[in-house]
Structure formats: structure tokens, C-alpha cells
Amino acid sequence: MDSSLLFGITMIAYLLAAVFYLGLLIFRTERLGQIGMLVTLAGVTTQTAALALRWHESYQMGIGHAPLTNMYESLVFFAWCIAGLYLVLEYRFKTRVVGAFVIPFAALAMAYASLSNRIDDQITPLIPALQSNWLIAHVVTCFVGYAAFTVAGGLGVLYLFRAAAEAKQQSKNAASSLPNLQVLDTLTYKNIVFGFLWLSAGIITGAIWANEAWGTYWSWDPKETWSIITWFLYALTLHARFTRGWRGQRIAWLAILGLFAVGFTYFGVNFLLSGLHSYGSV
């Protein structure tokens, strides 16, 4: 057994979990949500073992490094963060139907990493720029932040879905099975704050690492530029909430807009723009 097999099992688990959570949303059968949670938990457990095994495999090849160094490994870690963060959210707030709007992101990340012919899943030696103790701190902080923003984006979609359902008399029964709007707004806000703190740490650790590797804290590389754009977008969102009292649909739309910014910072920059972070596109 190798890590690739375990990652394949993880992908299937997340896809199945997404189906069960969507079943909970559509049929409002609590049993489906319970199965979705258990399958997600099994996926996270399997993926944790796979990440540890891949790390061990790299040492067996004589090039030992954390499994965080290319697009394949970052996608896998991204999916693990999303699913893990969601399970904490579900345990803490008992909002199981949110899984229908979050777990599909983890499933898509694993499916893209496993099935796309643009993604190289081989373990390769680190290029000189990545041979730093800052690697783990920078990548982990950034992707925990990305995962929190993904959860916030999913909650934003759910908020708008519930608000639209409430607006239609015939959809009141469907809306009644969803968390109320105040709960969804609070959860969206908390995930944005959580992600903002982690992204801030990621930008700081990245700047320190850049100075060590390239001799400058900031070089306006496309990845750096889009990271700071994303950071400002969430900073403005929090500023608007604190000073202007923005809540509800405005915060939901900003959470969704922020998720698009995260997506472009992660995928768009890697695939469409070239720069010092181009090694992350393979």
C-alpha cells in the first residue's frame, strides 16, 4: 500500500460524503447527514495517514521533505484542511446541512489532484528556493486560511439560498430545515476572521522566507500581489462589519467574492501568470 492508494480512497470518501450531504439538503433525512459525517471523518482519517505516509516515502527516496511542495500536494493538503475544518464546525455548531455547501469543495480538490493530467503527483527533490524551514510554516498558514475562506464562501451561498427560499412562500418548508440567517451570518463572519488571521500569518512568514531566499521581503510577484489583494478584500469586509454594521446578504456576497479571489490567487496565478512562484503550478 502506498500514499497514492490512500489518496484515491480519500477522494472516493469525499465524493460519497458530498452526495450524502446533498441528500440531506434535498430529502431532509437526518440519517443521510449522519452517514455523510461518518464518511467525511473516515476520509480525513485516511488522508491524515496518506499525508504521513507520503512524507515517509520522500525520506525513503532520500529527498525527505513535507508533502507541501507542488500543486498536487497543496491540493491534497487544501482538501484535508477544508474537510477537517468543516468537521470541527459541525461538531461545534451542530449545523450538519452546511456540509452540502462545503464538502463538495474538498471532493473537487481531491478529484482534480487525482484525475487531472495537468497535475504531476510524483515526489521530486526540492528546488533550492524551497529548501527552507519556512516552507511548512508558510504553506500551512496560507492553506488553513484558504480553507476557512472556502467554508465562509460555502456559508455565504447557503445564506443566500435560505434568504431566497424564505422570500418565496412555497419554499418556507425547505427553508425551515436550514440554520437560521443569524446563525449563518455569525458562522460566515467567524470563518472570515479565522481565515484572515491565518492568511496574515501566511503573508508574514512568506515575506520573511522571501527575504531569506531572494534577498527582498516583497517583489510584487503575481502570487504576492494577488495574495495582498485577497487580504485587503477580507480586511475591507471586516472593516465594513465593524464600522458600518454590514451583515446578512452583504457579508454573504463578500464571502463569495473573497472565495473567487482566493481561487484566482491559488489557481489563476499558478496557471495563467508566471513569476517567482511558478514552481507551484506543477
XYZ file of C-alpha atoms in Angstrom:
282
model
C 0.000 0.000 0.000
C 1.283 3.473 -0.872
C 0.083 7.030 -0.300
C -1.470 7.295 -3.793
C -3.897 4.458 -2.995
C -4.907 6.127 0.264
C -5.425 9.465 -1.508
C -7.621 7.656 -4.051
C -9.718 6.203 -1.217
C -9.933 9.692 0.299
C -11.233 11.137 -2.972
C -13.978 8.499 -3.119
C -14.868 9.154 0.542
C -15.251 12.900 -0.005
C -17.309 12.379 -3.168
C -19.622 9.989 -1.309
C -19.835 12.354 1.665
C -20.801 15.211 -0.655
C -23.578 13.049 -2.127
C -24.910 12.165 1.342
C -24.852 15.795 2.484
C -26.639 16.870 -0.686
C -29.150 14.094 0.027
C -29.682 15.608 3.475
C -30.307 19.015 1.887
C -32.769 17.684 -0.703
C -34.634 14.957 1.211
C -34.170 16.347 4.740
C -33.381 12.891 6.078
C -31.128 13.232 9.114
C -29.773 9.714 8.588
C -28.112 10.845 5.347
C -26.349 13.655 7.202
C -25.066 11.246 9.849
C -23.664 8.962 7.158
C -22.100 11.981 5.415
C -20.368 12.988 8.649
C -19.033 9.477 9.273
C -17.769 9.143 5.688
C -16.089 12.566 5.927
C -14.445 11.528 9.201
C -13.217 8.327 7.553
C -11.860 10.398 4.644
C -9.985 12.797 6.919
C -8.522 9.902 8.902
C -7.410 8.116 5.731
C -5.974 11.322 4.299
C -4.038 12.029 7.504
C -2.439 8.600 7.208
C -1.755 9.229 3.490
C -0.026 12.547 4.185
C 2.175 10.930 6.840
C 2.948 8.018 4.509
C 3.862 10.345 1.608
C 6.191 12.266 3.920
C 7.776 8.919 4.937
C 8.048 7.863 1.276
C 10.010 11.015 0.474
C 12.545 10.076 3.155
C 12.769 6.543 1.765
C 13.709 8.153 -1.593
C 16.476 10.131 0.132
C 14.864 13.528 -0.557
C 12.778 13.859 2.599
C 10.500 16.865 2.785
C 6.986 17.746 3.911
C 4.266 16.919 1.331
C 3.551 20.596 0.611
C 5.821 21.444 -2.294
C 3.843 21.297 -5.567
C 0.316 21.705 -6.920
C -0.648 18.074 -6.255
C 0.483 18.134 -2.644
C -1.011 21.564 -1.990
C -4.390 20.460 -3.409
C -4.368 17.389 -1.212
C -3.488 19.461 1.851
C -6.131 22.046 0.883
C -8.810 19.329 0.759
C -7.645 17.963 4.125
C -7.902 21.438 5.704
C -11.401 22.017 4.284
C -12.761 18.672 5.467
C -11.059 18.901 8.863
C -12.237 22.443 9.466
C -15.763 21.504 8.439
C -15.873 18.588 10.893
C -14.852 20.951 13.713
C -17.591 23.361 12.591
C -20.202 20.605 12.503
C -19.196 19.279 15.932
C -19.131 22.754 17.486
C -22.289 24.254 15.973
C -24.405 21.183 15.014
C -25.113 22.560 11.541
C -24.860 19.358 9.517
C -26.577 20.616 6.370
C -23.694 23.072 5.849
C -21.738 20.040 4.629
C -23.723 20.161 1.384
C -22.101 23.527 0.659
C -18.568 22.782 1.936
C -17.593 19.130 1.437
C -18.052 19.338 -2.383
C -15.053 21.723 -2.402
C -12.887 19.091 -0.664
C -14.158 16.448 -3.095
C -13.409 18.651 -6.116
C -9.892 19.437 -4.866
C -9.110 15.742 -4.396
C -10.688 14.799 -7.734
C -8.715 17.485 -9.573
C -5.464 16.460 -7.863
C -6.050 12.774 -8.609
C -7.543 12.879 -12.107
C -6.177 15.930 -13.936
C -3.418 15.275 -16.451
C -2.053 18.751 -15.657
C -1.090 17.675 -12.154
C 2.137 15.758 -11.514
C 1.774 13.538 -8.438
C 5.413 12.434 -8.299
C 7.623 13.112 -5.275
C 10.535 15.197 -6.531
C 13.597 16.843 -4.928
C 13.111 20.372 -3.655
C 14.397 23.237 -5.762
C 16.859 25.487 -3.849
C 14.232 28.187 -3.155
C 12.046 25.659 -1.292
C 14.843 24.282 0.863
C 13.910 26.311 3.933
C 12.480 25.757 7.393
C 9.887 28.405 6.489
C 8.262 26.065 3.958
C 5.943 24.319 6.408
C 5.012 27.487 8.352
C 4.202 29.464 5.185
C 2.236 26.798 3.324
C 0.303 25.570 6.363
C -0.770 29.069 7.448
C -1.832 30.050 3.921
C -3.853 26.907 3.270
C -5.586 26.884 6.641
C -6.621 30.445 5.752
C -7.761 29.383 2.270
C -9.783 26.535 3.788
C -11.522 28.886 6.244
C -12.375 31.265 3.371
C -13.752 28.306 1.390
C -16.004 27.369 4.299
C -17.062 31.024 4.578
C -17.849 31.108 0.852
C -19.975 27.961 1.168
C -21.805 29.505 4.105
C -22.346 32.647 2.031
C -24.007 30.581 -0.687
C -26.145 28.815 1.924
C -27.154 32.179 3.425
C -28.345 33.458 0.039
C -30.081 30.130 -0.640
C -32.005 30.337 2.641
C -32.821 34.025 2.140
C -34.194 33.301 -1.338
C -36.203 30.345 -0.023
C -37.725 32.479 2.743
C -38.726 35.080 0.188
C -40.902 32.524 -1.614
C -43.976 31.384 0.278
C -43.916 27.940 -1.347
C -40.327 27.367 -0.155
C -40.882 28.020 3.528
C -40.806 24.331 4.413
C -37.465 23.910 2.645
C -36.010 26.941 4.437
C -37.165 25.698 7.836
C -34.730 22.766 7.653
C -31.744 25.099 7.269
C -29.910 27.047 10.009
C -31.487 30.452 10.546
C -29.986 33.504 8.865
C -28.456 34.914 12.043
C -26.566 31.672 12.712
C -25.327 31.535 9.124
C -24.209 35.172 9.244
C -22.323 34.572 12.510
C -20.616 31.441 11.168
C -19.609 33.228 7.961
C -18.128 36.098 9.954
C -16.226 33.794 12.320
C -14.715 31.839 9.444
C -13.634 35.051 7.726
C -11.937 36.264 10.926
C -10.255 32.866 11.392
C -9.075 32.763 7.776
C -7.910 36.382 7.880
C -5.653 35.696 10.876
C -4.107 32.653 9.197
C -3.660 34.397 5.835
C -1.995 37.320 7.611
C 0.416 34.879 9.245
C 0.990 33.258 5.851
C 1.871 36.581 4.221
C 4.250 37.482 7.055
C 6.033 34.112 7.012
C 6.193 34.295 3.221
C 7.822 37.730 3.349
C 10.443 36.535 5.826
C 11.097 33.465 3.686
C 11.327 35.615 0.528
C 13.955 37.798 2.143
C 15.923 34.695 3.032
C 15.605 33.121 -0.442
C 15.530 36.099 -2.805
C 17.017 38.923 -0.735
C 13.837 41.017 -0.523
C 10.700 40.897 1.623
C 8.391 41.870 -1.227
C 8.896 41.803 -5.008
C 5.312 42.231 -6.345
C 5.422 38.770 -7.848
C 1.908 37.889 -9.181
C 1.309 35.482 -6.293
C 2.328 38.136 -3.765
C 0.223 40.786 -5.496
C -2.916 38.644 -5.566
C -2.333 37.499 -2.001
C -2.332 41.097 -0.797
C -5.420 41.870 -2.950
C -7.202 38.955 -1.279
C -6.027 40.104 2.146
C -7.341 43.653 1.511
C -10.677 42.295 0.314
C -11.221 40.419 3.577
C -9.807 43.339 5.592
C -12.389 45.634 3.982
C -15.113 43.063 4.677
C -14.243 43.019 8.383
C -13.856 46.791 8.421
C -17.323 47.214 6.911
C -18.803 44.889 9.532
C -17.088 46.572 12.469
C -17.580 50.193 11.426
C -20.666 50.124 9.180
C -22.514 47.232 10.725
C -22.673 45.263 7.485
C -24.342 41.902 7.987
C -26.538 39.439 6.161
C -26.529 39.397 2.391
C -23.723 41.960 2.055
C -21.320 39.795 4.087
C -22.529 36.665 2.252
C -21.779 38.237 -1.138
C -18.378 39.458 0.070
C -17.580 35.950 1.355
C -18.389 34.563 -2.103
C -16.377 37.315 -3.824
C -13.482 36.583 -1.482
C -13.633 32.918 -2.416
C -13.208 33.870 -6.090
C -10.175 35.977 -5.102
C -8.719 33.007 -3.214
C -9.365 30.791 -6.233
C -7.534 33.153 -8.570
C -4.655 33.609 -6.112
C -4.293 29.853 -5.899
C -5.177 28.540 -9.380
C -5.295 31.566 -11.673
C -1.865 32.884 -10.782
C -0.316 29.410 -10.979
C -1.766 28.569 -14.394
C -2.132 31.946 -16.121
C 0.706 34.087 -14.804
C 4.409 33.448 -14.450
C 6.632 34.574 -11.619
C 8.787 33.503 -8.738
C 6.072 31.094 -7.544
C 5.782 29.253 -10.894
C 7.073 26.029 -9.323
C 3.660 25.765 -7.644
C 1.902 25.116 -10.971
C 3.198 21.570 -11.466
